[in-house]
């Protein structure tokens, strides 16, 4: 039985200010209530009006998966004309008990933004009854027949299988296998999988192949109680026949060219060791599609490697030296310094243009090199020493330093920031085990990092370092007790992308975003409730802005960068975007980071806000508004008649050396994963958030701010013993921002224009815009670091910057 639910629409009157094309819905959310699975499909009509003054067309509707279909009239809607979009949910054979679905509506509307429709409800299901057509108890276990690899092809395939066997115990795999077999239908499919799924990141049909990999693991693992069981073989053969016949394809190329053939490669590698081989009428078409659908030579970076891996396995199955050699070379090809996508000369990592991707695609790169480096080790296809040395340097100097404990810096994850669990990498035990084998010269270093991941001892054997990744407009400041980073952008780099319906509101993630981490988990899975116009470190107009470009766009500034001596550093970002101008710099020392902003101007009538932090609320906050005034805060909103001296929360103190309109909110914030990632449900969630900011007011002129971040103060009582008197903000204006540190003898200066800095102790004349760090001991200059944030030339002391003691 099909139920049709409709809702009336309120017609909107046209006026002279109508946009060219506009679609207005009477509602964008609908709840079905209780849906009985036995009643079959349910549908709802979303009514709309063309409220523009030009014809409107619906180009496409992308639903979350094949469990939802859409119906609409393929026509042109005149101004004022009504229309209907019907969304149909198909509950039969599904496994979820609640409906949280999103559909994207693509039109020719002038605003170019996608309209989303949301549907929710609860499903009442009948208990599933499986026919147990493939009952493993009807088959017998075969005797072990361990074979010795006869050549390097078999040796490589054996290592691929061993890797798959090691992912779980044979008992765990057998339990899953039995459950999968009992639920498989006679034709070789599963009723709970949606083979017409349209999800772009959670595409269900590939799960069919992944399940077969599990069953094939039990069938070929000599430790399995189902080793050589004919029932398993028959199930695998029938399910593969079903797959070949259906030949599912995905809206997202990645599944078609990477995920599916990689899973097929694992499956065929397993079955190559089976008691009974797959017939050629099944294996041949799979091998054929693997060879036709992708070519690693046409790709770069992590994508190149992903594609080459399944071709290499295919070459081993065919015992074809040419295929294996070419693809082994392609796998290790990205281990080099490049100017496009891959490892940059500053040891950052790019993908999808000049876009920072140390996490995400960088993680794929690391995992692939470690995995294939071990699988091919000792063969004629192994990675050479030069590449191993570069990879070792990258992973130890860059990759593991963006982690605090086991948690990743959100700035380096790209659009993956909108995926659940994206910052928590777990213990990575297999990765570290393989690294210690592949790069034995650094075994102890990997063991220390592995301990940080496993035990979450964030400070264990950490070293102090500061790195300016000038190719990526990113500075990373590592300390024993904390990590701090800044992510900005310029005309040389791409901002963080959206795409595939992900990271929909990450527009401002590359505009001076800061990560402040002590434990490491301060931002884990906070993103559904984040206020995306209040990303930590940014100075922005109030109001979230959906990312207008899917695959990244260049920054607008030319003066972005910094200087570092390897331990201390300063980064600057001259912002001019979204109707806001600001000169922002971060001065990084041993225990503190001084954050300055000046020349803040805006031509839009919205509040301009500098966000200090927006992280998980963990316990109480303590606020000091004077020497004898100490306030304890648990939740609520706080405005201050007088700028507080400091605010402490979760082992981080924030000091305010000048008057600013400081705002603090400690409340639950609401949101949903669907808001930031089309591929997740729209279920509302609530998370307590610590939200600290400075409000510059509407349309400010030459506004400024100053605050000092002091991470690693474990308890508010320890604030009594701390003083930042050794720090002095020397200048914070349109021409110069400068901070000195008497303890370390360091002076850091940002010259936005050629100018002279003179504090009575030292005189610094910059003939060009630059960033300078000067270290002095006993009144003498012992080190000078100079950088051009415009990244155009190497500046020299004594020529471009002249220093003299007063």
mmCIF file of C-alpha atoms in Angstrom, residues 139-353:
data_model
loop_
_atom_site.group_PDB
_atom_site.id
_atom_site.type_symbol
_atom_site.label_atom_id
_atom_site.label_comp_id
_atom_site.label_asym_id
_atom_site.label_seq_id
_atom_site.Cartn_x
_atom_site.Cartn_y
_atom_site.Cartn_z
ATOM 1 C CA UNK A 139 29.676 -28.110 4.287
ATOM 2 C CA UNK A 140 32.878 -29.525 5.713
ATOM 3 C CA UNK A 141 36.255 -28.064 6.509
ATOM 4 C CA UNK A 142 39.063 -29.165 4.193
ATOM 5 C CA UNK A 143 42.486 -30.325 5.247
ATOM 6 C CA UNK A 144 45.222 -27.726 5.290
ATOM 7 C CA UNK A 145 47.340 -27.574 2.164
ATOM 8 C CA UNK A 146 50.040 -25.035 2.885
ATOM 9 C CA UNK A 147 51.944 -24.167 -0.247
ATOM 10 C CA UNK A 148 55.288 -22.427 -0.625
ATOM 11 C CA UNK A 149 55.211 -19.406 -2.984
ATOM 12 C CA UNK A 150 56.802 -20.421 -6.272
ATOM 13 C CA UNK A 151 57.667 -16.923 -7.450
ATOM 14 C CA UNK A 152 57.542 -13.276 -6.377
ATOM 15 C CA UNK A 153 53.987 -12.908 -7.694
ATOM 16 C CA UNK A 154 52.776 -15.584 -5.292
ATOM 17 C CA UNK A 155 54.888 -14.104 -2.515
ATOM 18 C CA UNK A 156 53.233 -10.690 -2.992
ATOM 19 C CA UNK A 157 49.750 -12.231 -3.093
ATOM 20 C CA UNK A 158 50.527 -14.203 0.058
ATOM 21 C CA UNK A 159 51.473 -10.991 1.861
ATOM 22 C CA UNK A 160 48.246 -9.353 0.664
ATOM 23 C CA UNK A 161 46.293 -12.272 2.139
ATOM 24 C CA UNK A 162 48.243 -12.224 5.402
ATOM 25 C CA UNK A 163 47.395 -8.562 5.791
ATOM 26 C CA UNK A 164 43.705 -9.371 5.378
ATOM 27 C CA UNK A 165 43.874 -12.292 7.806
ATOM 28 C CA UNK A 166 45.530 -10.067 10.445
ATOM 29 C CA UNK A 167 42.627 -7.610 10.574
ATOM 30 C CA UNK A 168 40.691 -9.859 12.962
ATOM 31 C CA UNK A 169 41.000 -13.220 14.641
ATOM 32 C CA UNK A 170 39.773 -16.187 12.633
ATOM 33 C CA UNK A 171 37.051 -16.746 15.254
ATOM 34 C CA UNK A 172 35.775 -13.178 14.852
ATOM 35 C CA UNK A 173 35.811 -13.435 11.065
ATOM 36 C CA UNK A 174 34.012 -16.808 11.169
ATOM 37 C CA UNK A 175 31.228 -15.374 13.299
ATOM 38 C CA UNK A 176 30.639 -12.584 10.807
ATOM 39 C CA UNK A 177 30.865 -15.021 7.897
ATOM 40 C CA UNK A 178 28.201 -17.283 9.388
ATOM 41 C CA UNK A 179 25.862 -14.345 9.902
ATOM 42 C CA UNK A 180 26.420 -13.123 6.344
ATOM 43 C CA UNK A 181 25.810 -16.551 4.832
ATOM 44 C CA UNK A 182 22.582 -17.076 6.732
ATOM 45 C CA UNK A 183 21.233 -13.753 5.460
ATOM 46 C CA UNK A 184 22.293 -14.160 1.816
ATOM 47 C CA UNK A 185 19.452 -14.795 -0.615
ATOM 48 C CA UNK A 186 19.645 -17.693 -3.122
ATOM 49 C CA UNK A 187 20.453 -15.381 -6.044
ATOM 50 C CA UNK A 188 23.578 -14.166 -4.234
ATOM 51 C CA UNK A 189 22.536 -10.806 -2.791
ATOM 52 C CA UNK A 190 21.514 -9.344 0.557
ATOM 53 C CA UNK A 191 18.099 -7.827 1.108
ATOM 54 C CA UNK A 192 19.406 -5.114 3.449
ATOM 55 C CA UNK A 193 21.720 -3.653 0.800
ATOM 56 C CA UNK A 194 20.454 -0.987 -1.537
ATOM 57 C CA UNK A 195 21.955 -1.862 -4.923
ATOM 58 C CA UNK A 196 20.504 1.318 -6.445
ATOM 59 C CA UNK A 197 22.113 3.544 -3.787
ATOM 60 C CA UNK A 198 23.116 7.079 -4.830
ATOM 61 C CA UNK A 199 25.121 8.017 -1.735
ATOM 62 C CA UNK A 200 28.360 9.661 -2.771
ATOM 63 C CA UNK A 201 30.408 8.774 0.301
ATOM 64 C CA UNK A 202 28.510 5.854 1.840
ATOM 65 C CA UNK A 203 27.706 3.924 -1.322
ATOM 66 C CA UNK A 204 26.022 0.672 -0.255
ATOM 67 C CA UNK A 205 26.669 -1.671 -3.240
ATOM 68 C CA UNK A 206 30.408 -1.851 -2.472
ATOM 69 C CA UNK A 207 29.423 -3.438 0.838
ATOM 70 C CA UNK A 208 28.403 -6.484 -1.222
ATOM 71 C CA UNK A 209 32.043 -6.976 -2.252
ATOM 72 C CA UNK A 210 33.369 -6.235 1.223
ATOM 73 C CA UNK A 211 31.135 -8.943 2.639
ATOM 74 C CA UNK A 212 32.506 -11.374 0.091
ATOM 75 C CA UNK A 213 36.031 -10.471 1.205
ATOM 76 C CA UNK A 214 35.038 -11.499 4.743
ATOM 77 C CA UNK A 215 33.570 -14.800 3.533
ATOM 78 C CA UNK A 216 36.597 -15.443 1.312
ATOM 79 C CA UNK A 217 38.853 -14.782 4.305
ATOM 80 C CA UNK A 218 37.146 -17.621 6.183
ATOM 81 C CA UNK A 219 37.236 -19.840 3.088
ATOM 82 C CA UNK A 220 40.992 -19.435 2.507
ATOM 83 C CA UNK A 221 42.388 -18.951 6.049
ATOM 84 C CA UNK A 222 43.818 -22.231 7.308
ATOM 85 C CA UNK A 223 42.980 -21.198 10.876
ATOM 86 C CA UNK A 224 39.275 -20.882 10.031
ATOM 87 C CA UNK A 225 36.785 -23.605 10.831
ATOM 88 C CA UNK A 226 35.324 -22.944 7.387
ATOM 89 C CA UNK A 227 38.573 -23.395 5.464
ATOM 90 C CA UNK A 228 37.761 -24.956 2.086
ATOM 91 C CA UNK A 229 34.048 -25.273 2.934
ATOM 92 C CA UNK A 230 32.116 -25.779 -0.329
ATOM 93 C CA UNK A 231 29.097 -23.845 0.931
ATOM 94 C CA UNK A 232 31.280 -20.760 1.255
ATOM 95 C CA UNK A 233 32.694 -21.295 -2.211
ATOM 96 C CA UNK A 234 29.238 -21.641 -3.759
ATOM 97 C CA UNK A 235 28.060 -18.480 -1.981
ATOM 98 C CA UNK A 236 31.066 -16.492 -3.205
ATOM 99 C CA UNK A 237 30.680 -17.736 -6.772
ATOM 100 C CA UNK A 238 26.929 -16.997 -6.876
ATOM 101 C CA UNK A 239 27.331 -13.564 -5.277
ATOM 102 C CA UNK A 240 30.046 -12.641 -7.770
ATOM 103 C CA UNK A 241 27.859 -13.780 -10.643
ATOM 104 C CA UNK A 242 25.155 -11.470 -9.294
ATOM 105 C CA UNK A 243 27.643 -8.590 -9.087
ATOM 106 C CA UNK A 244 28.939 -9.108 -12.639
ATOM 107 C CA UNK A 245 25.391 -9.204 -13.949
ATOM 108 C CA UNK A 246 24.289 -6.064 -12.070
ATOM 109 C CA UNK A 247 27.559 -4.142 -12.626
ATOM 110 C CA UNK A 248 26.574 -1.298 -10.228
ATOM 111 C CA UNK A 249 28.066 2.146 -10.808
ATOM 112 C CA UNK A 250 28.212 5.098 -8.449
ATOM 113 C CA UNK A 251 27.603 8.817 -8.838
ATOM 114 C CA UNK A 252 31.061 9.315 -7.278
ATOM 115 C CA UNK A 253 33.951 8.284 -9.560
ATOM 116 C CA UNK A 254 36.045 7.246 -6.545
ATOM 117 C CA UNK A 255 33.961 4.138 -5.906
ATOM 118 C CA UNK A 256 34.041 3.079 -9.548
ATOM 119 C CA UNK A 257 37.774 3.582 -10.076
ATOM 120 C CA UNK A 258 39.261 2.987 -6.617
ATOM 121 C CA UNK A 259 37.052 1.422 -3.958
ATOM 122 C CA UNK A 260 35.399 -1.280 -6.068
ATOM 123 C CA UNK A 261 38.516 -2.490 -7.940
ATOM 124 C CA UNK A 262 40.594 -2.409 -4.738
ATOM 125 C CA UNK A 263 38.016 -4.579 -2.981
ATOM 126 C CA UNK A 264 37.867 -6.875 -6.012
ATOM 127 C CA UNK A 265 41.671 -7.147 -5.923
ATOM 128 C CA UNK A 266 41.560 -8.263 -2.277
ATOM 129 C CA UNK A 267 38.826 -10.775 -3.058
ATOM 130 C CA UNK A 268 40.624 -12.295 -6.046
ATOM 131 C CA UNK A 269 43.912 -12.429 -4.116
ATOM 132 C CA UNK A 270 42.147 -14.448 -1.430
ATOM 133 C CA UNK A 271 40.409 -16.772 -3.860
ATOM 134 C CA UNK A 272 43.701 -17.401 -5.635
ATOM 135 C CA UNK A 273 44.654 -19.462 -2.561
ATOM 136 C CA UNK A 274 41.318 -21.260 -2.373
ATOM 137 C CA UNK A 275 40.885 -25.019 -2.484
ATOM 138 C CA UNK A 276 38.756 -24.417 -5.545
ATOM 139 C CA UNK A 277 39.473 -21.613 -8.002
ATOM 140 C CA UNK A 278 36.896 -19.258 -9.419
ATOM 141 C CA UNK A 279 35.838 -20.141 -12.956
ATOM 142 C CA UNK A 280 37.147 -17.842 -15.693
ATOM 143 C CA UNK A 281 33.639 -16.738 -16.661
ATOM 144 C CA UNK A 282 33.544 -14.959 -13.266
ATOM 145 C CA UNK A 283 37.143 -13.867 -12.737
ATOM 146 C CA UNK A 284 37.828 -12.780 -16.327
ATOM 147 C CA UNK A 285 35.162 -10.039 -16.556
ATOM 148 C CA UNK A 286 36.207 -8.724 -13.120
ATOM 149 C CA UNK A 287 39.841 -8.560 -14.175
ATOM 150 C CA UNK A 288 38.766 -6.928 -17.422
ATOM 151 C CA UNK A 289 36.806 -4.132 -15.712
ATOM 152 C CA UNK A 290 39.692 -3.618 -13.284
ATOM 153 C CA UNK A 291 42.004 -3.035 -16.230
ATOM 154 C CA UNK A 292 39.649 -0.729 -18.138
ATOM 155 C CA UNK A 293 38.163 1.650 -15.603
ATOM 156 C CA UNK A 294 41.249 3.511 -14.459
ATOM 157 C CA UNK A 295 44.839 4.306 -15.362
ATOM 158 C CA UNK A 296 47.171 5.449 -12.546
ATOM 159 C CA UNK A 297 49.409 7.321 -14.992
ATOM 160 C CA UNK A 298 46.650 9.879 -15.473
ATOM 161 C CA UNK A 299 46.393 10.695 -11.775
ATOM 162 C CA UNK A 300 48.508 12.303 -9.066
ATOM 163 C CA UNK A 301 49.262 11.806 -5.378
ATOM 164 C CA UNK A 302 47.130 9.488 -3.291
ATOM 165 C CA UNK A 303 44.670 8.802 -6.123
ATOM 166 C CA UNK A 304 47.500 7.547 -8.357
ATOM 167 C CA UNK A 305 48.614 5.129 -5.648
ATOM 168 C CA UNK A 306 45.134 3.859 -4.862
ATOM 169 C CA UNK A 307 44.558 2.966 -8.497
ATOM 170 C CA UNK A 308 48.003 1.448 -9.032
ATOM 171 C CA UNK A 309 47.608 -0.924 -6.069
ATOM 172 C CA UNK A 310 44.724 -2.895 -7.561
ATOM 173 C CA UNK A 311 46.483 -3.006 -10.939
ATOM 174 C CA UNK A 312 49.581 -4.436 -9.247
ATOM 175 C CA UNK A 313 47.525 -7.193 -7.623
ATOM 176 C CA UNK A 314 45.905 -7.862 -10.994
ATOM 177 C CA UNK A 315 49.369 -8.172 -12.536
ATOM 178 C CA UNK A 316 50.393 -10.709 -9.873
ATOM 179 C CA UNK A 317 47.259 -12.771 -10.525
ATOM 180 C CA UNK A 318 48.097 -12.774 -14.223
ATOM 181 C CA UNK A 319 51.843 -13.298 -13.533
ATOM 182 C CA UNK A 320 52.594 -10.347 -15.784
ATOM 183 C CA UNK A 321 55.909 -8.646 -14.982
ATOM 184 C CA UNK A 322 55.131 -5.589 -17.100
ATOM 185 C CA UNK A 323 51.881 -4.837 -15.259
ATOM 186 C CA UNK A 324 53.463 -5.360 -11.832
ATOM 187 C CA UNK A 325 56.583 -3.324 -12.585
ATOM 188 C CA UNK A 326 54.721 -0.376 -14.094
ATOM 189 C CA UNK A 327 52.309 -0.177 -11.177
ATOM 190 C CA UNK A 328 54.979 -0.652 -8.502
ATOM 191 C CA UNK A 329 56.694 2.372 -10.027
ATOM 192 C CA UNK A 330 53.386 4.280 -9.993
ATOM 193 C CA UNK A 331 52.786 3.403 -6.326
ATOM 194 C CA UNK A 332 56.142 4.817 -5.245
ATOM 195 C CA UNK A 333 56.198 7.634 -7.814
ATOM 196 C CA UNK A 334 54.547 10.166 -5.418
ATOM 197 C CA UNK A 335 57.432 9.738 -2.974
ATOM 198 C CA UNK A 336 59.275 12.748 -4.350
ATOM 199 C CA UNK A 337 59.271 16.516 -4.007
ATOM 200 C CA UNK A 338 56.807 18.002 -6.483
ATOM 201 C CA UNK A 339 55.411 21.405 -7.403
ATOM 202 C CA UNK A 340 51.902 20.107 -8.033
ATOM 203 C CA UNK A 341 50.040 17.499 -5.944
ATOM 204 C CA UNK A 342 52.035 15.487 -3.418
ATOM 205 C CA UNK A 343 54.961 16.217 -1.093
ATOM 206 C CA UNK A 344 56.027 19.853 -1.278
ATOM 207 C CA UNK A 345 59.550 21.169 -0.776
ATOM 208 C CA UNK A 346 58.603 22.283 2.761
ATOM 209 C CA UNK A 347 57.386 18.697 3.445
ATOM 210 C CA UNK A 348 53.705 19.612 3.553
ATOM 211 C CA UNK A 349 51.303 17.639 1.359
ATOM 212 C CA UNK A 350 48.898 18.860 -1.351
ATOM 213 C CA UNK A 351 45.957 17.290 -3.137
ATOM 214 C CA UNK A 352 43.334 18.810 -5.441
ATOM 215 C CA UNK A 353 45.617 21.647 -6.424
#
